[in-house]
Structures are given as structure tokens and as C-alpha cells.
PDB file of C-alpha atoms in Angstrom:
ATOM      1  CA  MET M 129      -5.881  17.389 -29.480  1.00 83.00           C
ATOM      2  CA  GLU M 130      -7.063  15.127 -26.698  1.00 92.00           C
ATOM      3  CA  LYS M 131      -5.833  15.805 -23.191  1.00 95.00           C
ATOM      4  CA  TYR M 132      -4.366  12.912 -21.199  1.00 97.00           C
ATOM      5  CA  TYR M 133      -3.061  12.308 -17.693  1.00 98.00           C
ATOM      6  CA  ILE M 134      -0.483   9.699 -16.674  1.00 98.00           C
ATOM      7  CA  GLY M 135      -0.249   7.673 -13.480  1.00 98.00           C
ATOM      8  CA  ALA M 136       2.995   5.801 -12.795  1.00 98.00           C
ATOM      9  CA  ASP M 137       3.795   3.304 -10.030  1.00 96.00           C
ATOM     10  CA  ILE M 138       7.516   2.586  -9.753  1.00 95.00           C
ATOM     11  CA  GLY M 139       8.338  -0.833  -8.318  1.00 91.00           C
ATOM     12  CA  GLY M 140      11.530  -2.792  -7.872  1.00 88.00           C
ATOM     13  CA  THR M 141      10.956  -4.912 -10.993  1.00 90.00           C
ATOM     14  CA  THR M 142       8.549  -2.980 -13.201  1.00 94.00           C
ATOM     15  CA  VAL M 143       7.059   0.474 -13.601  1.00 96.00           C
ATOM     16  CA  LYS M 144       3.291   0.319 -14.082  1.00 97.00           C
ATOM     17  CA  LEU M 145       1.852   3.150 -16.166  1.00 98.00           C
ATOM     18  CA  GLY M 146      -1.694   4.186 -16.979  1.00 98.00           C
ATOM     19  CA  MET M 147      -3.121   6.772 -19.367  1.00 98.00           C
ATOM     20  CA  PHE M 148      -6.303   8.446 -18.135  1.00 98.00           C
ATOM     21  CA  SER M 149      -8.867  10.853 -19.535  1.00 96.00           C
ATOM     22  CA  HIS M 150      -9.594  14.198 -17.859  1.00 93.00           C
ATOM     23  CA  THR M 151     -12.591  12.528 -16.166  1.00 94.00           C
ATOM     24  CA  GLY M 152     -10.419   9.849 -14.548  1.00 95.00           C
ATOM     25  CA  GLU M 153     -11.253   6.994 -16.915  1.00 96.00           C
ATOM     26  CA  LEU M 154      -8.421   4.500 -17.374  1.00 97.00           C
ATOM     27  CA  LEU M 155      -7.845   4.322 -21.130  1.00 97.00           C
ATOM     28  CA  GLU M 156      -4.776   2.112 -21.294  1.00 97.00           C
ATOM     29  CA  LYS M 157      -2.171   0.583 -19.026  1.00 97.00           C
ATOM     30  CA  TRP M 158       1.243  -0.902 -19.670  1.00 98.00           C
ATOM     31  CA  GLU M 159       4.547  -1.760 -17.951  1.00 97.00           C
ATOM     32  CA  ILE M 160       8.230  -1.163 -18.546  1.00 97.00           C
ATOM     33  CA  PRO M 161      11.220  -2.762 -16.746  1.00 96.00           C
ATOM     34  CA  THR M 162      12.707  -0.906 -13.778  1.00 96.00           C
ATOM     35  CA  ARG M 163      16.415  -0.515 -14.518  1.00 95.00           C
ATOM     36  CA  THR M 164      17.986  -0.097 -11.082  1.00 93.00           C
ATOM     37  CA  GLU M 165      21.680  -0.175 -12.038  1.00 94.00           C
ATOM     38  CA  ASN M 166      23.867   2.900 -11.423  1.00 94.00           C
ATOM     39  CA  GLU M 167      21.649   4.224  -8.631  1.00 94.00           C
ATOM     40  CA  GLY M 168      18.575   3.854 -10.835  1.00 94.00           C
ATOM     41  CA  GLU M 169      19.713   6.682 -13.105  1.00 94.00           C
ATOM     42  CA  ASN M 170      17.734   5.329 -16.074  1.00 96.00           C
ATOM     43  CA  ILE M 171      14.369   4.909 -14.368  1.00 97.00           C
ATOM     44  CA  LEU M 172      12.929   8.378 -14.906  1.00 98.00           C
ATOM     45  CA  THR M 173      14.498   8.622 -18.375  1.00 98.00           C
ATOM     46  CA  ASP M 174      12.729   5.379 -19.313  1.00 98.00           C
ATOM     47  CA  VAL M 175       9.449   6.608 -17.816  1.00 98.00           C
ATOM     48  CA  ALA M 176       9.641   9.887 -19.744  1.00 98.00           C
ATOM     49  CA  ALA M 177      10.460   8.074 -23.000  1.00 98.00           C
ATOM     50  CA  SER M 178       7.574   5.653 -22.545  1.00 98.00           C
ATOM     51  CA  ILE M 179       5.146   8.488 -21.830  1.00 98.00           C
ATOM     52  CA  GLU M 180       6.313  10.379 -24.933  1.00 97.00           C
ATOM     53  CA  GLU M 181       5.937   7.257 -27.068  1.00 96.00           C
ATOM     54  CA  LYS M 182       2.361   6.808 -25.862  1.00 95.00           C
ATOM     55  CA  ARG M 183       1.593  10.523 -26.319  1.00 95.00           C
ATOM     56  CA  ALA M 184       2.828  10.431 -29.930  1.00 95.00           C
ATOM     57  CA  GLU M 185       0.820   7.284 -30.604  1.00 94.00           C
ATOM     58  CA  LYS M 186      -2.361   8.983 -29.343  1.00 92.00           C
ATOM     59  CA  ASN M 187      -1.446  12.358 -30.912  1.00 92.00           C
ATOM     60  CA  GLY M 188      -2.508  14.143 -27.713  1.00 94.00           C
ATOM     61  CA  ASN M 189      -1.197  16.354 -24.950  1.00 96.00           C
ATOM     62  CA  ILE M 190      -0.056  15.197 -21.502  1.00 97.00           C
ATOM     63  CA  MET M 191      -1.594  17.534 -18.941  1.00 98.00           C
ATOM     64  CA  GLY M 192      -0.275  15.941 -15.762  1.00 98.00           C
ATOM     65  CA  ILE M 193       1.914  13.112 -14.440  1.00 98.00           C
ATOM     66  CA  GLY M 194       1.570  11.545 -11.002  1.00 98.00           C
ATOM     67  CA  VAL M 195       4.138   9.072  -9.684  1.00 98.00           C
ATOM     68  CA  GLY M 196       4.278   6.698  -6.726  1.00 95.00           C
ATOM     69  CA  VAL M 197       7.742   5.644  -5.538  1.00 93.00           C
ATOM     70  CA  PRO M 198       8.816   3.052  -2.931  1.00 89.00           C
ATOM     71  CA  GLY M 199      10.292   5.379  -0.335  1.00 87.00           C
ATOM     72  CA  PRO M 200       9.743   8.530   1.741  1.00 89.00           C
ATOM     73  CA  ILE M 201       8.878  11.592  -0.354  1.00 91.00           C
ATOM     74  CA  THR M 202       8.732  15.157   0.926  1.00 91.00           C
ATOM     75  CA  GLU M 203       6.068  17.651  -0.155  1.00 89.00           C
ATOM     76  CA  ASP M 204       8.314  19.175  -2.841  1.00 93.00           C
ATOM     77  CA  GLY M 205       8.980  15.782  -4.464  1.00 94.00           C
ATOM     78  CA  THR M 206      12.364  14.985  -2.925  1.00 95.00           C
ATOM     79  CA  VAL M 207      12.995  11.290  -2.329  1.00 94.00           C
ATOM     80  CA  LEU M 208      14.886  10.475   0.875  1.00 90.00           C
ATOM     81  CA  LYS M 209      16.509   7.354  -0.575  1.00 87.00           C
ATOM     82  CA  CYS M 210      14.764   4.312  -2.081  1.00 88.00           C
ATOM     83  CA  PRO M 211      16.831   1.182  -1.350  1.00 83.00           C
ATOM     84  CA  ASN M 212      14.611  -1.057  -3.530  1.00 83.00           C
ATOM     85  CA  ILE M 213      15.457   0.920  -6.656  1.00 92.00           C
ATOM     86  CA  HIS M 214      18.848   2.233  -5.472  1.00 92.00           C
ATOM     87  CA  TRP M 215      17.864   5.899  -5.579  1.00 95.00           C
ATOM     88  CA  PRO M 216      19.889   8.408  -3.526  1.00 95.00           C
ATOM     89  CA  VAL M 217      18.431  11.691  -2.228  1.00 95.00           C
ATOM     90  CA  PHE M 218      17.248  13.915  -5.105  1.00 96.00           C
ATOM     91  CA  ASN M 219      14.204  15.849  -6.305  1.00 97.00           C
ATOM     92  CA  VAL M 220      12.176  13.443  -8.443  1.00 97.00           C
ATOM     93  CA  ARG M 221       9.615  16.059  -9.426  1.00 98.00           C
ATOM     94  CA  GLU M 222      12.173  18.497 -10.826  1.00 98.00           C
ATOM     95  CA  LYS M 223      13.925  15.739 -12.766  1.00 97.00           C
ATOM     96  CA  LEU M 224      10.681  14.510 -14.355  1.00 98.00           C
ATOM     97  CA  VAL M 225       9.568  18.050 -15.227  1.00 98.00           C
ATOM     98  CA  ASP M 226      12.900  18.557 -17.027  1.00 98.00           C
ATOM     99  CA  LEU M 227      12.580  15.248 -18.884  1.00 98.00           C
ATOM    100  CA  THR M 228       8.960  15.646 -20.013  1.00 97.00           C
ATOM    101  CA  GLY M 229       8.321  19.375 -20.181  1.00 97.00           C
ATOM    102  CA  VAL M 230       5.116  18.789 -18.194  1.00 97.00           C
ATOM    103  CA  GLY M 231       4.763  21.232 -15.300  1.00 97.00           C
ATOM    104  CA  ASN M 232       1.904  19.473 -13.512  1.00 98.00           C
ATOM    105  CA  VAL M 233       3.921  16.683 -11.859  1.00 98.00           C
ATOM    106  CA  LYS M 234       3.381  15.290  -8.369  1.00 97.00           C
ATOM    107  CA  ILE M 235       5.254  12.554  -6.512  1.00 96.00           C
ATOM    108  CA  GLY M 236       4.114  10.448  -3.555  1.00 94.00           C
ATOM    109  CA  ASN M 237       5.060   7.401  -1.527  1.00 91.00           C
ATOM    110  CA  ASP M 238       3.679   4.313  -3.274  1.00 91.00           C
ATOM    111  CA  ALA M 239       1.642   3.050  -0.302  1.00 90.00           C
ATOM    112  CA  ASN M 240       0.101   6.470   0.296  1.00 93.00           C
ATOM    113  CA  VAL M 241      -0.647   6.832  -3.397  1.00 95.00           C
ATOM    114  CA  ALA M 242      -2.322   3.405  -3.479  1.00 94.00           C
ATOM    115  CA  ALA M 243      -4.486   4.476  -0.534  1.00 95.00           C
ATOM    116  CA  LEU M 244      -5.540   7.561  -2.478  1.00 96.00           C
ATOM    117  CA  GLY M 245      -6.432   5.350  -5.443  1.00 97.00           C
ATOM    118  CA  GLU M 246      -8.587   3.060  -3.289  1.00 97.00           C
ATOM    119  CA  MET M 247     -10.358   6.063  -1.775  1.00 97.00           C
ATOM    120  CA  TRP M 248     -11.067   7.457  -5.231  1.00 97.00           C
ATOM    121  CA  LYS M 249     -12.076   4.385  -7.237  1.00 96.00           C
ATOM    122  CA  GLY M 250     -11.796   1.332  -4.977  1.00 97.00           C
ATOM    123  CA  GLY M 251     -12.774   0.028  -1.552  1.00 96.00           C
ATOM    124  CA  GLY M 252     -12.749   3.517  -0.033  1.00 97.00           C
ATOM    125  CA  ARG M 253     -15.207   5.090  -2.483  1.00 96.00           C
ATOM    126  CA  GLY M 254     -17.580   7.529  -0.858  1.00 96.00           C
ATOM    127  CA  TYR M 255     -15.186   8.573   1.918  1.00 97.00           C
ATOM    128  CA  ASP M 256     -12.622  11.340   2.074  1.00 94.00           C
ATOM    129  CA  SER M 257     -10.757  10.138   5.182  1.00 97.00           C
ATOM    130  CA  ILE M 258      -9.492   6.562   5.221  1.00 97.00           C
ATOM    131  CA  VAL M 259      -6.647   4.450   6.530  1.00 97.00           C
ATOM    132  CA  MET M 260      -5.442   1.762   4.163  1.00 96.00           C
ATOM    133  CA  VAL M 261      -3.288  -1.109   5.331  1.00 95.00           C
ATOM    134  CA  THR M 262      -1.600  -3.377   2.793  1.00 91.00           C
ATOM    135  CA  LEU M 263      -0.813  -6.891   3.989  1.00 92.00           C
ATOM    136  CA  GLY M 264       1.809  -8.470   1.764  1.00 88.00           C
ATOM    137  CA  THR M 265       5.349  -9.677   2.382  1.00 85.00           C
ATOM    138  CA  GLY M 266       5.469  -6.701   4.731  1.00 87.00           C
ATOM    139  CA  VAL M 267       2.813  -4.333   6.041  1.00 91.00           C
ATOM    140  CA  GLY M 268       2.377  -1.021   4.264  1.00 87.00           C
ATOM    141  CA  GLY M 269      -0.094   1.744   4.816  1.00 90.00           C
ATOM    142  CA  GLY M 270      -1.463   5.058   3.762  1.00 93.00           C
ATOM    143  CA  ILE M 271      -3.545   7.697   5.529  1.00 95.00           C
ATOM    144  CA  ILE M 272      -5.876  10.017   3.627  1.00 95.00           C
ATOM    145  CA  LEU M 273      -7.468  12.898   5.540  1.00 95.00           C
ATOM    146  CA  GLY M 274      -9.880  15.294   3.891  1.00 95.00           C
ATOM    147  CA  GLY M 275      -8.993  13.810   0.519  1.00 93.00           C
ATOM    148  CA  LYS M 276      -5.288  14.522   0.955  1.00 91.00           C
ATOM    149  CA  ILE M 277      -2.356  12.226   1.689  1.00 92.00           C
ATOM    150  CA  LEU M 278      -0.905  12.555   5.181  1.00 92.00           C
ATOM    151  CA  THR M 279       2.740  12.790   4.151  1.00 87.00           C
ATOM    152  CA  GLY M 280       4.439  13.895   7.358  1.00 87.00           C
ATOM    153  CA  THR M 281       7.440  16.202   7.630  1.00 86.00           C
ATOM    154  CA  LYS M 282       9.906  13.590   6.335  1.00 82.00           C
ATOM    155  CA  GLY M 283       7.577  11.858   3.901  1.00 81.00           C
ATOM    156  CA  ALA M 284       7.251   8.833   6.186  1.00 83.00           C
ATOM    157  CA  GLY M 285       3.639   9.295   7.320  1.00 87.00           C
ATOM    158  CA  GLY M 286       1.590   6.097   7.171  1.00 88.00           C
ATOM    159  CA  GLU M 287       4.374   3.608   8.015  1.00 87.00           C
ATOM    160  CA  ILE M 288       1.792   1.407   9.725  1.00 92.00           C
ATOM    161  CA  GLY M 289       3.893  -1.746   9.543  1.00 92.00           C
ATOM    162  CA  HIS M 290       6.367  -0.428  12.095  1.00 92.00           C
ATOM    163  CA  ILE M 291       3.951   0.502  14.844  1.00 95.00           C
ATOM    164  CA  LYS M 292       5.089  -1.339  17.983  1.00 96.00           C
ATOM    165  CA  VAL M 293       2.466  -3.849  19.067  1.00 96.00           C
ATOM    166  CA  GLU M 294       4.511  -6.305  21.154  1.00 95.00           C
ATOM    167  CA  LEU M 295       7.014  -4.880  23.638  1.00 95.00           C
ATOM    168  CA  GLU M 296       8.296  -8.300  24.737  1.00 94.00           C
ATOM    169  CA  GLU M 297       9.352  -9.457  21.253  1.00 95.00           C
ATOM    170  CA  THR M 298      12.915 -10.753  20.991  1.00 95.00           C
ATOM    171  CA  ASP M 299      13.076 -11.348  17.215  1.00 94.00           C
ATOM    172  CA  THR M 300      14.174  -8.440  15.037  1.00 94.00           C
ATOM    173  CA  CYS M 301      12.025  -6.862  12.334  1.00 92.00           C
ATOM    174  CA  GLY M 302      13.476  -6.016   8.907  1.00 84.00           C
ATOM    175  CA  CYS M 303      13.590  -2.363   9.987  1.00 86.00           C
ATOM    176  CA  GLY M 304      15.934  -3.245  12.852  1.00 90.00           C
ATOM    177  CA  GLY M 305      13.307  -2.803  15.562  1.00 94.00           C
ATOM    178  CA  LYS M 306      11.423  -5.418  17.562  1.00 96.00           C
ATOM    179  CA  GLY M 307       7.717  -6.015  18.022  1.00 97.00           C
ATOM    180  CA  CYS M 308       6.544  -4.270  14.835  1.00 96.00           C
ATOM    181  CA  LEU M 309       3.107  -5.024  13.383  1.00 96.00           C
ATOM    182  CA  GLU M 310       4.844  -6.369  10.271  1.00 94.00           C
ATOM    183  CA  GLN M 311       6.220  -9.256  12.348  1.00 96.00           C
ATOM    184  CA  TYR M 312       2.697 -10.550  13.024  1.00 96.00           C
ATOM    185  CA  SER M 313       0.244  -9.358  10.382  1.00 95.00           C
ATOM    186  CA  SER M 314       2.173  -9.687   7.119  1.00 94.00           C
ATOM    187  CA  ALA M 315       2.201 -12.867   5.027  1.00 93.00           C
ATOM    188  CA  THR M 316       5.606 -13.763   6.439  1.00 93.00           C
ATOM    189  CA  GLY M 317       4.538 -12.673   9.913  1.00 95.00           C
ATOM    190  CA  ILE M 318       1.542 -14.972  10.214  1.00 96.00           C
ATOM    191  CA  VAL M 319       3.636 -17.904   8.941  1.00 96.00           C
ATOM    192  CA  ARG M 320       6.215 -17.066  11.605  1.00 96.00           C
ATOM    193  CA  LEU M 321       3.473 -17.084  14.244  1.00 95.00           C
ATOM    194  CA  ALA M 322       2.162 -20.435  13.034  1.00 96.00           C
ATOM    195  CA  LYS M 323       5.582 -22.092  13.075  1.00 95.00           C
ATOM    196  CA  LYS M 324       6.620 -20.690  16.439  1.00 92.00           C
ATOM    197  CA  GLU M 325       4.689 -23.137  18.586  1.00 88.00           C
ATOM    198  CA  MET M 326       3.342 -25.542  15.994  1.00 93.00           C
ATOM    199  CA  ASP M 327       0.735 -27.977  17.317  1.00 93.00           C
ATOM    200  CA  ALA M 328       1.549 -31.407  15.874  1.00 93.00           C
ATOM    201  CA  ARG M 329      -2.178 -32.206  15.799  1.00 93.00           C
ATOM    202  CA  SER M 330      -2.891 -29.324  13.417  1.00 96.00           C
ATOM    203  CA  SER M 331      -3.325 -29.916   9.682  1.00 95.00           C
ATOM    204  CA  LEU M 332      -0.689 -27.209   9.232  1.00 96.00           C
ATOM    205  CA  ALA M 333       2.023 -29.452  10.662  1.00 95.00           C
ATOM    206  CA  ALA M 334       2.012 -31.609   7.534  1.00 94.00           C
ATOM    207  CA  ILE M 335       2.571 -28.697   5.144  1.00 96.00           C
ATOM    208  CA  GLU M 336       6.230 -28.383   4.208  1.00 92.00           C
ATOM    209  CA  ASN M 337       6.209 -24.901   2.647  1.00 95.00           C
ATOM    210  CA  LEU M 338       3.568 -23.226   4.768  1.00 96.00           C
ATOM    211  CA  THR M 339       1.909 -20.074   3.397  1.00 96.00           C
ATOM    212  CA  ALA M 340      -0.490 -17.479   4.781  1.00 96.00           C
ATOM    213  CA  LYS M 341      -3.199 -18.907   2.501  1.00 96.00           C
ATOM    214  CA  ASP M 342      -2.719 -22.358   4.047  1.00 97.00           C
ATOM    215  CA  ILE M 343      -3.285 -20.888   7.509  1.00 97.00           C
ATOM    216  CA  PHE M 344      -6.452 -19.008   6.576  1.00 97.00           C
ATOM    217  CA  ASP M 345      -7.834 -21.986   4.653  1.00 96.00           C
ATOM    218  CA  ALA M 346      -7.234 -24.267   7.643  1.00 97.00           C
ATOM    219  CA  ALA M 347      -8.901 -21.757   9.969  1.00 97.00           C
ATOM    220  CA  LYS M 348     -11.954 -21.598   7.701  1.00 96.00           C
ATOM    221  CA  ALA M 349     -12.054 -25.403   7.759  1.00 97.00           C
ATOM    222  CA  GLY M 350     -12.161 -25.443  11.564  1.00 97.00           C
ATOM    223  CA  ASP M 351      -8.543 -26.258  12.455  1.00 97.00           C
ATOM    224  CA  GLU M 352      -8.320 -24.996  16.042  1.00 96.00           C
ATOM    225  CA  TYR M 353      -4.612 -24.185  15.941  1.00 97.00           C
ATOM    226  CA  ALA M 354      -4.989 -22.258  12.684  1.00 96.00           C
ATOM    227  CA  GLU M 355      -7.933 -20.388  14.212  1.00 97.00           C
ATOM    228  CA  ALA M 356      -5.781 -19.418  17.192  1.00 97.00           C
ATOM    229  CA  VAL M 357      -3.022 -18.140  14.897  1.00 97.00           C
ATOM    230  CA  VAL M 358      -5.508 -16.099  12.841  1.00 97.00           C
ATOM    231  CA  ASN M 359      -6.963 -14.656  16.046  1.00 97.00           C
ATOM    232  CA  LYS M 360      -3.486 -13.564  17.146  1.00 97.00           C
ATOM    233  CA  PHE M 361      -2.813 -12.031  13.710  1.00 97.00           C
ATOM    234  CA  ALA M 362      -6.142 -10.167  13.874  1.00 97.00           C
ATOM    235  CA  LYS M 363      -5.627  -8.983  17.430  1.00 97.00           C
ATOM    236  CA  TYR M 364      -2.305  -7.332  16.624  1.00 97.00           C
ATOM    237  CA  LEU M 365      -3.777  -5.685  13.521  1.00 97.00           C
ATOM    238  CA  GLY M 366      -6.964  -4.615  15.292  1.00 97.00           C
ATOM    239  CA  VAL M 367      -5.005  -3.036  18.148  1.00 97.00           C
ATOM    240  CA  ALA M 368      -2.719  -1.213  15.695  1.00 97.00           C
ATOM    241  CA  LEU M 369      -5.679   0.212  13.786  1.00 98.00           C
ATOM    242  CA  ALA M 370      -7.296   1.230  17.074  1.00 97.00           C
ATOM    243  CA  ASN M 371      -4.143   3.140  17.978  1.00 96.00           C
ATOM    244  CA  ILE M 372      -4.206   4.898  14.611  1.00 96.00           C
ATOM    245  CA  ALA M 373      -7.893   5.769  15.007  1.00 97.00           C
ATOM    246  CA  HIS M 374      -7.183   7.456  18.347  1.00 97.00           C
ATOM    247  CA  VAL M 375      -4.930   9.883  16.446  1.00 96.00           C
ATOM    248  CA  VAL M 376      -6.604  10.442  13.047  1.00 96.00           C
ATOM    249  CA  ASP M 377     -10.245   9.260  13.479  1.00 97.00           C
ATOM    250  CA  PRO M 378     -10.856   8.122   9.856  1.00 97.00           C
ATOM    251  CA  GLU M 379     -14.239   7.321   8.351  1.00 97.00           C
ATOM    252  CA  ALA M 380     -13.163   3.853   7.216  1.00 97.00           C
ATOM    253  CA  PHE M 381     -10.381   1.300   6.979  1.00 98.00           C
ATOM    254  CA  VAL M 382      -9.448  -0.438   3.724  1.00 97.00           C
ATOM    255  CA  ILE M 383      -7.464  -3.672   3.879  1.00 96.00           C
ATOM    256  CA  GLY M 384      -5.511  -4.770   0.808  1.00 93.00           C
ATOM    257  CA  GLY M 385      -2.487  -6.780  -0.265  1.00 90.00           C
ATOM    258  CA  GLY M 386      -2.157 -10.486  -0.987  1.00 89.00           C
ATOM    259  CA  VAL M 387      -3.195 -11.570   2.498  1.00 92.00           C
ATOM    260  CA  SER M 388      -6.507  -9.716   2.136  1.00 92.00           C
ATOM    261  CA  ARG M 389      -7.607 -12.314  -0.408  1.00 92.00           C
ATOM    262  CA  ALA M 390      -8.579 -14.448   2.589  1.00 93.00           C
ATOM    263  CA  GLY M 391     -11.659 -12.203   2.592  1.00 92.00           C
ATOM    264  CA  ASP M 392     -14.273 -11.732   5.284  1.00 93.00           C
ATOM    265  CA  ILE M 393     -12.460 -13.824   7.896  1.00 95.00           C
ATOM    266  CA  ILE M 394      -9.945 -10.956   8.119  1.00 95.00           C
ATOM    267  CA  ILE M 395     -12.490  -8.142   8.113  1.00 95.00           C
ATOM    268  CA  ASN M 396     -14.683  -9.769  10.757  1.00 95.00           C
ATOM    269  CA  LYS M 397     -11.927 -10.659  13.208  1.00 96.00           C
ATOM    270  CA  VAL M 398      -9.948  -7.434  12.832  1.00 97.00           C
ATOM    271  CA  GLU M 399     -13.110  -5.368  13.294  1.00 97.00           C
ATOM    272  CA  GLN M 400     -13.882  -7.262  16.493  1.00 97.00           C
ATOM    273  CA  TYR M 401     -10.457  -6.574  18.020  1.00 98.00           C
ATOM    274  CA  TYR M 402     -10.556  -3.001  16.783  1.00 98.00           C
ATOM    275  CA  ASN M 403     -13.860  -2.332  18.574  1.00 98.00           C
ATOM    276  CA  ASP M 404     -12.542  -3.977  21.741  1.00 97.00           C
ATOM    277  CA  ASN M 405      -9.656  -1.509  21.905  1.00 97.00           C
ATOM    278  CA  VAL M 406     -11.010   1.943  21.008  1.00 97.00           C
ATOM    279  CA  LEU M 407     -12.969   4.641  22.734  1.00 97.00           C
ATOM    280  CA  TYR M 408     -16.722   4.385  22.409  1.00 97.00           C
ATOM    281  CA  ALA M 409     -16.827   7.361  20.015  1.00 97.00           C
ATOM    282  CA  LEU M 410     -14.460   5.551  17.615  1.00 97.00           C
ATOM    283  CA  ARG M 411     -16.261   2.214  17.504  1.00 97.00           C
ATOM    284  CA  ASP M 412     -18.094   0.749  14.529  1.00 95.00           C
ATOM    285  CA  LYS M 413     -15.986   2.242  11.781  1.00 97.00           C
ATOM    286  CA  ASN M 414     -16.508   0.836   8.283  1.00 97.00           C
ATOM    287  CA  PHE M 415     -14.075  -1.879   7.185  1.00 97.00           C
ATOM    288  CA  HIS M 416     -13.674  -2.767   3.506  1.00 97.00           C
ATOM    289  CA  LEU M 417     -11.457  -4.945   1.359  1.00 96.00           C
ATOM    290  CA  ALA M 418      -9.398  -3.169  -1.313  1.00 96.00           C
ATOM    291  CA  GLU M 419     -10.717  -3.529  -4.857  1.00 97.00           C
ATOM    292  CA  LEU M 420      -8.122  -2.178  -7.294  1.00 96.00           C
ATOM    293  CA  GLY M 421      -5.344  -4.709  -6.739  1.00 92.00           C
ATOM    294  CA  ASN M 422      -2.127  -3.813  -8.559  1.00 91.00           C
ATOM    295  CA  ASP M 423      -3.830  -0.867 -10.285  1.00 96.00           C
ATOM    296  CA  ALA M 424      -4.330   1.113  -7.066  1.00 95.00           C
ATOM    297  CA  GLY M 425      -0.977   2.841  -7.524  1.00 95.00           C
ATOM    298  CA  ILE M 426      -1.655   4.214 -11.000  1.00 97.00           C
ATOM    299  CA  TYR M 427      -5.142   5.378  -9.991  1.00 98.00           C
ATOM    300  CA  GLY M 428      -3.803   7.169  -6.917  1.00 97.00           C
ATOM    301  CA  ALA M 429      -0.896   8.657  -8.829  1.00 97.00           C
ATOM    302  CA  VAL M 430      -3.119  10.209 -11.473  1.00 98.00           C
ATOM    303  CA  ARG M 431      -5.592  11.419  -8.842  1.00 97.00           C
ATOM    304  CA  MET M 432      -2.851  13.684  -7.481  1.00 96.00           C
ATOM    305  CA  VAL M 433      -2.716  15.644 -10.743  1.00 97.00           C
ATOM    306  CA  LEU M 434      -6.342  15.665 -11.877  1.00 95.00           C
TER     307      LEU M 434
END
């Protein structure tokens, strides 16, 4: 019988699953709905059933299952609540072992797991110590040191989006704090910056439903106000990554998420502000764009059990 490994990435709407060979080749991927009712009691049952269905179809053995979940996870696989999927505190690993009969099961925070995937098969290939920052609706992150996820004692290591970068901020972040990186360098954050003191002469002023893409496109086209907003976005992110580097000294940074599709304009500006704010010994790190997109989670999840 063939031997297979499963990577699962549990999100608020869908669970992404991938079946891999023992060499790490993605053989097939699919999705199932995330049923979050009743404290998400059906999620792992559905995952186990889907894995068994795929195993029977392939007539093989499942040798390991890795899972990324949207919340803090301790080393033993205990989730410390996941509001997005309504999970309380419980041991995810033990539950999935019981449901599948597979002993080789590992659980990680989804952002950390995605970082591991990018290090293995994506923008972080060739390194074993990276910091990944994901710029989407919010700002997520993952830290990989020596090929291993930096989990932290409460499973909350790598919460890059809530590093304080502006002590004078009066608006409140979604976490309840003020001045978090997420308020400036997420998709919603850069739009907030652009609207705050909108220059009527800017091409952005005529856009009713302004998006992060609009701002980056205008900056690339030479709109001075858009350029100033992008510079502010990049400065906050560059300073935050400099602060992280002073603690963990990674080999490289990988930038992903929807905002990263703006491309080199982000890499170039963030790298500039990063180098302006770190010790000499930490300058000139490698900066890369993420490559795996929505598949980073399943790659990282399976990497934990291979």
C-alpha cells in the first residue's frame, strides 16, 4: 500500500486539505466547508471523515496528519480558543488521533504553519530561519528558527501584527490596543492611512471604494500623495521587522498576503526602512515575496509530520 501524508488548513469558511507523498510532493488538494455551529464540534469529525474517504479512494495508508488552526496552539496541541471557528479550549491533537487512529498528528497556528510551508517550498526556500509576515485584512506572522516554529509558551509566538509601532495613536486596533502594526500595514490599515488626511489633488480622492491596490497602483503611476502613504506603510513595517530582527536575527524575511501582490514596490521600500533601523550586523537581510499563496498552510502543515 502507498503511504500518504495529509496537510490541513482550517479557516473560518473552508478547510483546505492536501494529500502528499512521503517525499513532500502534493498529489491532490480539496476543500470541505467549516461547520462552526455548536462551538465547531463538527469540524474535526468532518476533517477525519474526509481524510478517510480520500484514503479509501487511494487504497493507501495515512502516515501523518498536520493541521493549521486560526488561534494560539500550545506544544501539546491544545488550542487556547479560536473565535473565528468558535472553538473553546481543548486538545486538538488528542481529538484528531482518536478520530483517525493516526498517531503522527501535529497541530500549529495557521500563520506559523504557513511560514513553515514558505520556508520549505516557497519564498523562503534555502533558509532554515525566516520571519514571514502576511499582509491581508490584518497582519499575521510566523517565525521559523533552525527549521522549527517559534511557538512561545502560550502558542502566541509570531503575532507580528500587534507589535506597537505608534505610541501616539488614538484609534483602537481590533485587538483592543492602540498603535499596532496592523493599523498601518494591513490592507485595511493602508486605506485608513490614505483616507485620514486625503489630499483632494490626489487621484485617490475620486475613488469611492478605495482599496489597497488602488493606493499602490497610484503610487506606481507617480501620484505624490499615494507615494507618501506607501512610504508611511513601509516605514511602519520596516521598523517592526527591524525590531524583530534585533531579537531573532533571521536569515530572510518573506512577505505574503493579498497586499504583497503589489510586488517589488513593497520589497524595495520596506527593505530600505528596515536597513535604516537596524544594527549594522543585521543589515542587508534577504527579502522575498511569498510564492505558495493559499497553499502555504497545507504545505506547512504536512511538513510538521514528514
